[in-house]
Tab-separated table of C-alpha atoms in Angstrom:
chain	number	residue	atom	x	y	z
A	6	MET	CA	0.000	0.000	0.000
A	7	ALA	CA	1.439	3.366	-1.018
A	8	HIS	CA	2.289	6.023	1.497
A	9	ARG	CA	3.893	8.654	0.154
A	10	SER	CA	18.674	-15.546	-4.493
A	11	ALA	CA	19.909	-17.167	-1.839
A	12	LEU	CA	23.723	-17.473	-1.332
A	13	GLY	CA	25.276	-20.903	-1.224
A	14	ALA	CA	26.472	-20.533	2.357
A	15	ARG	CA	25.830	-18.062	5.147
A	16	CYS	CA	27.832	-17.091	8.206
A	17	ASP	CA	24.751	-17.396	10.460
A	18	GLY	CA	24.232	-21.061	9.710
A	19	VAL	CA	21.250	-20.743	7.378
A	20	GLY	CA	21.685	-22.697	4.166
A	21	VAL	CA	25.126	-24.028	5.172
A	22	ARG	CA	25.929	-27.518	3.986
A	23	PRO	CA	26.970	-30.089	6.610
A	24	SER	CA	30.734	-29.842	6.936
A	25	ARG	CA	33.389	-32.019	8.567
A	26	ALA	CA	34.912	-30.326	11.610
A	27	VAL	CA	38.686	-30.243	11.906
A	28	ARG	CA	40.712	-32.921	13.679
A	29	GLY	CA	38.267	-35.790	13.462
A	30	ARG	CA	35.222	-34.186	15.065
A	31	ARG	CA	31.775	-35.449	14.051
A	32	TRP	CA	29.813	-34.135	11.128
A	33	ALA	CA	27.869	-31.049	12.204
A	34	THR	CA	24.524	-30.257	10.606
A	35	MET	CA	23.567	-26.586	10.839
A	36	ARG	CA	19.886	-26.101	11.671
A	37	ARG	CA	17.729	-23.634	9.814
A	38	ARG	CA	16.252	-20.792	11.810
A	39	ALA	CA	14.214	-17.633	11.278
A	40	TYR	CA	16.005	-14.321	10.929
A	41	GLY	CA	13.869	-12.793	13.699
A	42	THR	CA	11.126	-13.383	16.241
A	43	SER	CA	7.422	-12.626	15.995
A	44	ASP	CA	4.953	-11.426	18.643
A	45	ALA	CA	1.322	-12.555	18.851
A	46	ASP	CA	0.264	-9.389	16.992
A	47	GLY	CA	2.664	-10.102	14.126
A	48	THR	CA	5.302	-7.560	15.209
A	49	TRP	CA	8.596	-8.655	13.659
A	50	ARG	CA	11.870	-8.215	15.561
A	51	GLU	CA	14.835	-8.978	13.357
A	52	HIS	CA	17.884	-10.520	15.012
A	53	ALA	CA	20.869	-8.169	15.209
A	54	SER	CA	23.076	-11.104	14.172
A	55	ASN	CA	21.664	-10.804	10.653
A	56	ALA	CA	23.381	-7.471	9.984
A	57	PHE	CA	25.990	-9.113	7.720
A	58	THR	CA	23.251	-10.978	5.873
A	59	LYS	CA	21.439	-7.692	5.248
A	60	LEU	CA	24.589	-6.095	3.826
A	61	ILE	CA	24.981	-8.966	1.367
A	62	ASP	CA	21.313	-8.794	0.356
A	63	VAL	CA	21.473	-5.025	-0.159
A	64	ALA	CA	24.591	-5.415	-2.310
A	65	ARG	CA	22.737	-7.946	-4.470
A	66	GLY	CA	19.936	-5.466	-5.044
A	67	GLN	CA	16.207	-6.063	-4.816
A	68	ARG	CA	13.303	-6.711	-7.132
A	69	ASP	CA	11.224	-3.906	-8.597
A	70	VAL	CA	7.589	-3.503	-7.582
A	71	VAL	CA	5.519	-4.889	-10.464
A	72	GLN	CA	2.805	-2.684	-11.954
A	73	ALA	CA	-0.838	-3.241	-12.888
A	74	GLY	CA	-0.969	-5.681	-15.783
A	75	ALA	CA	1.599	-8.077	-14.312
A	76	PRO	CA	0.107	-11.611	-14.100
A	77	ALA	CA	1.275	-12.075	-10.489
A	78	LEU	CA	-1.087	-9.297	-9.393
A	79	ARG	CA	-4.123	-11.155	-10.739
A	80	ASP	CA	-3.406	-14.709	-9.562
A	81	ARG	CA	-4.312	-16.073	-6.149
A	82	ALA	CA	-1.085	-16.475	-4.194
A	83	LYS	CA	-0.210	-19.890	-2.766
A	84	GLU	CA	-0.055	-20.660	0.939
A	85	ILE	CA	3.385	-21.204	2.434
A	86	ASP	CA	4.071	-24.570	4.041
A	87	PRO	CA	4.742	-23.787	7.740
A	88	ARG	CA	7.726	-26.160	7.587
A	89	GLU	CA	9.355	-23.870	5.018
A	90	ILE	CA	8.999	-20.591	6.923
A	91	ASP	CA	12.493	-20.834	8.423
A	92	SER	CA	14.077	-21.636	5.048
A	93	ALA	CA	16.544	-19.205	3.504
A	94	GLU	CA	14.144	-18.615	0.593
A	95	ILE	CA	11.271	-17.391	2.785
A	96	GLN	CA	13.440	-15.523	5.287
A	97	GLU	CA	15.245	-13.645	2.515
A	98	LEU	CA	11.907	-12.836	0.878
A	99	ILE	CA	10.677	-11.350	4.172
A	100	GLY	CA	13.828	-9.260	4.498
A	101	GLU	CA	13.539	-7.970	0.946
A	102	MET	CA	9.861	-7.129	1.362
A	103	VAL	CA	10.546	-5.150	4.539
A	104	ARG	CA	13.294	-3.141	2.827
A	105	VAL	CA	11.118	-2.321	-0.194
A	106	MET	CA	8.172	-1.359	2.012
A	107	ARG	CA	10.249	0.923	4.243
A	108	ALA	CA	11.675	2.716	1.244
A	109	ARG	CA	8.349	3.409	-0.451
A	110	GLY	CA	5.184	2.689	1.535
A	111	VAL	CA	3.362	1.336	4.585
A	112	GLY	CA	2.591	-2.161	3.319
A	113	LEU	CA	3.629	-4.726	0.723
A	114	ALA	CA	2.427	-8.147	-0.443
A	115	ALA	CA	4.702	-10.746	-2.045
A	116	PRO	CA	2.815	-10.666	-5.396
A	117	GLN	CA	3.909	-7.030	-5.751
A	118	LEU	CA	7.441	-8.370	-6.174
A	119	GLY	CA	6.177	-10.983	-8.621
A	120	ILE	CA	6.206	-13.725	-5.963
A	121	ARG	CA	2.978	-15.728	-5.714
A	122	LYS	CA	3.200	-16.481	-1.993
A	123	ARG	CA	0.830	-15.520	0.828
A	124	VAL	CA	2.959	-13.177	2.908
A	125	ILE	CA	2.472	-9.487	3.718
A	126	VAL	CA	4.450	-6.878	5.639
A	127	LEU	CA	3.225	-3.560	7.049
A	128	GLU	CA	4.508	-0.707	9.190
A	129	ASP	CA	3.469	2.883	9.860
A	130	THR	CA	5.859	5.361	11.467
A	131	GLU	CA	5.656	8.882	12.862
A	132	GLU	CA	8.024	9.984	10.102
A	133	GLY	CA	5.711	8.514	7.485
A	134	MET	CA	2.778	10.425	8.948
A	135	SER	CA	4.613	13.744	9.154
A	136	ASP	CA	2.984	15.087	5.967
A	137	SER	CA	-0.534	14.609	7.366
A	138	SER	CA	-2.281	17.073	9.658
A	139	ALA	CA	-3.452	16.110	13.139
A	140	GLU	CA	-7.019	16.454	11.882
A	141	GLU	CA	-6.392	14.032	9.009
A	142	LEU	CA	-4.708	11.487	11.284
A	143	ALA	CA	-7.576	11.653	13.761
A	144	SER	CA	-10.231	11.190	11.084
A	145	GLN	CA	-8.319	8.228	9.644
A	146	LYS	CA	-7.755	6.763	13.131
A	147	ARG	CA	-4.122	6.462	12.116
A	148	ALA	CA	-1.372	5.771	14.648
A	149	PRO	CA	2.189	4.443	14.304
A	150	PHE	CA	2.881	0.728	14.737
A	151	ALA	CA	5.981	-1.459	14.456
A	152	CYS	CA	6.781	-3.693	11.491
A	153	LYS	CA	4.512	-6.729	11.167
A	154	VAL	CA	5.133	-9.859	9.082
A	155	ILE	CA	2.143	-12.129	8.500
A	156	ILE	CA	2.204	-15.395	6.570
A	157	ASN	CA	-0.982	-17.094	5.294
A	158	PRO	CA	-3.141	-14.318	6.799
A	159	THR	CA	-6.924	-14.408	7.133
A	160	LEU	CA	-9.198	-11.492	8.037
A	161	GLU	CA	-12.555	-11.370	9.764
A	162	ARG	CA	-14.456	-8.116	10.102
A	163	VAL	CA	-15.375	-6.901	13.588
A	164	GLY	CA	-18.636	-4.952	13.556
A	165	ASP	CA	-20.342	-3.331	10.594
A	166	ALA	CA	-18.829	0.166	10.545
A	167	SER	CA	-16.799	1.202	7.505
A	168	ALA	CA	-15.178	4.337	6.152
A	169	ILE	CA	-14.184	5.810	2.793
A	170	PHE	CA	-10.740	7.332	2.285
A	171	PHE	CA	-8.272	7.773	-0.541
A	172	GLU	CA	-5.945	4.832	-1.125
A	173	GLY	CA	-2.901	4.387	-3.301
A	174	CYS	CA	-0.791	1.411	-4.290
A	175	LEU	CA	2.849	0.911	-5.223
A	176	SER	CA	1.605	-1.283	-8.089
A	177	VAL	CA	-0.676	1.454	-9.458
A	178	ALA	CA	1.931	4.176	-9.217
A	179	GLY	CA	0.877	7.800	-9.392
A	180	TYR	CA	-2.864	7.386	-8.794
A	181	ARG	CA	-5.356	7.419	-5.908
A	182	ALA	CA	-9.065	6.682	-5.414
A	183	CYS	CA	-11.593	6.466	-2.603
A	184	VAL	CA	-12.167	2.973	-1.220
A	185	ARG	CA	-14.583	1.812	1.475
A	186	ARG	CA	-13.035	-0.489	4.086
A	187	HIS	CA	-14.092	-2.025	7.393
A	188	LEU	CA	-12.979	-0.013	10.423
A	189	SER	CA	-12.003	-3.060	12.463
A	190	VAL	CA	-10.777	-6.554	11.533
A	191	ARG	CA	-9.383	-9.604	13.272
A	192	CYS	CA	-6.201	-10.945	11.672
A	193	ARG	CA	-4.943	-14.499	12.099
A	194	GLY	CA	-2.020	-16.287	10.505
A	195	LEU	CA	1.633	-17.058	11.177
A	196	GLY	CA	4.476	-14.717	12.044
A	197	GLY	CA	7.830	-14.519	10.304
A	198	ASP	CA	9.143	-17.259	12.592
A	199	GLY	CA	6.100	-19.506	12.176
A	200	LYS	CA	4.444	-18.672	15.512
A	201	PRO	CA	0.655	-18.106	15.558
A	202	VAL	CA	-0.556	-14.537	15.049
A	203	ASP	CA	-3.971	-13.386	16.268
A	204	PHE	CA	-4.887	-9.733	16.871
A	205	ILE	CA	-7.454	-6.995	16.299
A	206	ALA	CA	-6.593	-4.059	14.027
A	207	THR	CA	-8.610	-0.851	13.844
A	208	GLY	CA	-8.551	2.356	11.842
A	209	TRP	CA	-5.769	2.825	9.307
A	210	GLN	CA	-3.940	-0.368	10.265
A	211	ALA	CA	-7.114	-2.319	9.472
A	212	ARG	CA	-7.259	-0.574	6.092
A	213	ILE	CA	-3.666	-1.512	5.279
A	214	LEU	CA	-4.329	-5.144	6.191
A	215	GLN	CA	-7.395	-5.307	3.936
A	216	HIS	CA	-5.481	-3.686	1.059
A	217	GLU	CA	-2.552	-6.117	1.329
A	218	LEU	CA	-4.723	-9.211	1.773
A	219	ASP	CA	-6.560	-8.251	-1.422
A	220	HIS	CA	-3.230	-8.515	-3.249
A	221	LEU	CA	-2.928	-12.147	-2.138
A	222	ASP	CA	-6.257	-12.879	-3.817
A	223	GLY	CA	-5.451	-11.096	-7.077
A	224	VAL	CA	-7.483	-7.993	-6.227
A	225	LEU	CA	-6.334	-4.385	-6.698
A	226	TYR	CA	-7.868	-1.399	-4.940
A	227	THR	CA	-9.093	-0.244	-8.351
A	228	ASP	CA	-11.509	-3.208	-8.269
A	229	ARG	CA	-13.117	-1.783	-5.119
A	230	MET	CA	-12.747	1.963	-5.656
A	231	GLU	CA	-15.413	4.612	-6.089
A	232	SER	CA	-14.544	4.949	-9.778
A	233	ARG	CA	-15.528	8.620	-10.064
A	234	THR	CA	-12.879	9.567	-7.478
A	235	PHE	CA	-9.968	7.970	-9.398
A	236	ARG	CA	-7.295	10.595	-10.076
A	237	ARG	CA	-3.599	11.369	-10.352
A	238	VAL	CA	-1.740	12.139	-7.133
A	239	ASP	CA	-1.242	15.761	-8.168
A	240	MET	CA	-5.041	16.147	-8.437
A	241	LEU	CA	-5.897	15.026	-4.890
A	242	SER	CA	-6.843	18.529	-3.782
A	243	GLU	CA	-9.559	18.783	-6.433
A	244	PRO	CA	-13.170	18.573	-5.109
A	245	LEU	CA	-14.850	15.197	-4.843
A	246	PRO	CA	-18.002	14.503	-6.875
A	247	GLY	CA	-21.094	15.902	-5.166
A	248	ASP	CA	-22.514	12.471	-4.378
A	249	HIS	CA	-19.650	11.563	-2.019
A	250	ALA	CA	-20.734	13.428	1.130
A	251	GLU	CA	-19.859	10.380	3.246
A	252	PHE	CA	-16.137	10.669	2.506
A	253	GLY	CA	-14.234	9.687	5.643
A	254	ALA	CA	-17.351	8.916	7.687
A	255	GLY	CA	-18.610	5.709	6.132
A	256	VAL	CA	-22.060	5.894	7.760
A	257	VAL	CA	-25.086	8.209	7.707
A	258	LEU	CA	-24.252	11.633	9.119
A	259	GLY	CA	-25.397	11.843	12.729
A	260	GLU	CA	-24.931	8.123	13.342
A	261	SER	CA	-21.238	7.940	12.561
A	262	VAL	CA	-19.832	8.741	15.997
A	263	ILE	CA	-22.245	6.407	17.801
A	264	ARG	CA	-21.720	3.515	15.391
A	265	ILE	CA	-17.945	3.904	15.220
A	266	GLU	CA	-17.637	4.073	19.020
A	267	ARG	CA	-19.846	0.992	19.309
A	268	THR	CA	-17.691	-0.835	16.760
A	269	MET	CA	-14.480	0.095	18.564
A	270	SER	CA	-16.013	-1.167	21.810
A	271	ASP	CA	-16.921	-4.442	20.085
A	272	ALA	CA	-13.350	-4.696	18.797
A	273	GLU	CA	-11.903	-4.211	22.283
A	274	SER	CA	-14.239	-6.920	23.599
A	275	VAL	CA	-13.125	-9.380	20.907
A	276	GLU	CA	-9.475	-8.453	21.487
A	277	GLN	CA	-9.840	-9.206	25.204
A	278	ARG	CA	-11.358	-12.599	24.366
A	279	VAL	CA	-8.399	-13.305	22.069
A	280	LYS	CA	-5.946	-12.443	24.876
A	281	ASN	CA	-7.842	-14.609	27.362
A	282	SER	CA	-7.795	-17.484	24.882
A	283	ARG	CA	-3.993	-17.210	24.591
A	284	LYS	CA	-3.609	-17.219	28.387
A	285	ASN	CA	-5.785	-20.320	28.681
A	286	ARG	CA	-3.714	-22.158	26.062
A	287	LYS	CA	-0.477	-21.279	27.872
A	288	GLY	CA	-1.908	-22.483	31.182
A	289	ARG	CA	-2.695	-25.948	29.876
């Protein structure tokens, strides 16, 4: 979402062939491992020990973001076998996706790099929001959050409230349009290290999740947009068509505050149930 090959051997033990130790020691098989750890909400914490790996990957360059018309953007991406998450192929893909996202946007799906795999990354920072006014951020319910990596994600809406805002996409460069999205969703899947992910997202984070998950199903925001609002980025300040009075509210004027507050309350209730469920599983 727009905001503004593996090496043969690695020093960290990933992808290294079994080698005979010196002076008659036994054969040592290096185990695969993830390049970071994941929290229950998908937050991805990359291991500092991978700094050398990152330098090598940066030197090799990275893929370009594919544009509308590329077949990968219209195919349904394939699920990743959980047993392969800690492989060099998947871990390097995650690293590359995070770098591309941080350079150009707030979210990215693997198909945008031409890779038909069900993995998304997202992050929103204070720096990335610096061009928006406090009023805009409040209306969008937008707040910073740390990098998240989610593999094989699924979404479930929480409540009925929705809102319409402009969206852009790195794969539809230079254009924006208004899109209606749910204000709150529950996201489940696997983190970058294969651990279960289960959390509630609201506001702008929920919008980013819905946008990126669409990519995994071969859907672009242009398939969901209010077509009469489609425009170039340099035309965003132009007035909206007269029949779009709900822009940013998503519900009938006068009911919006009540319904949105009720939805957020529902989301908090579901989130608490999710947390309680995790505690119960740990206590068994």
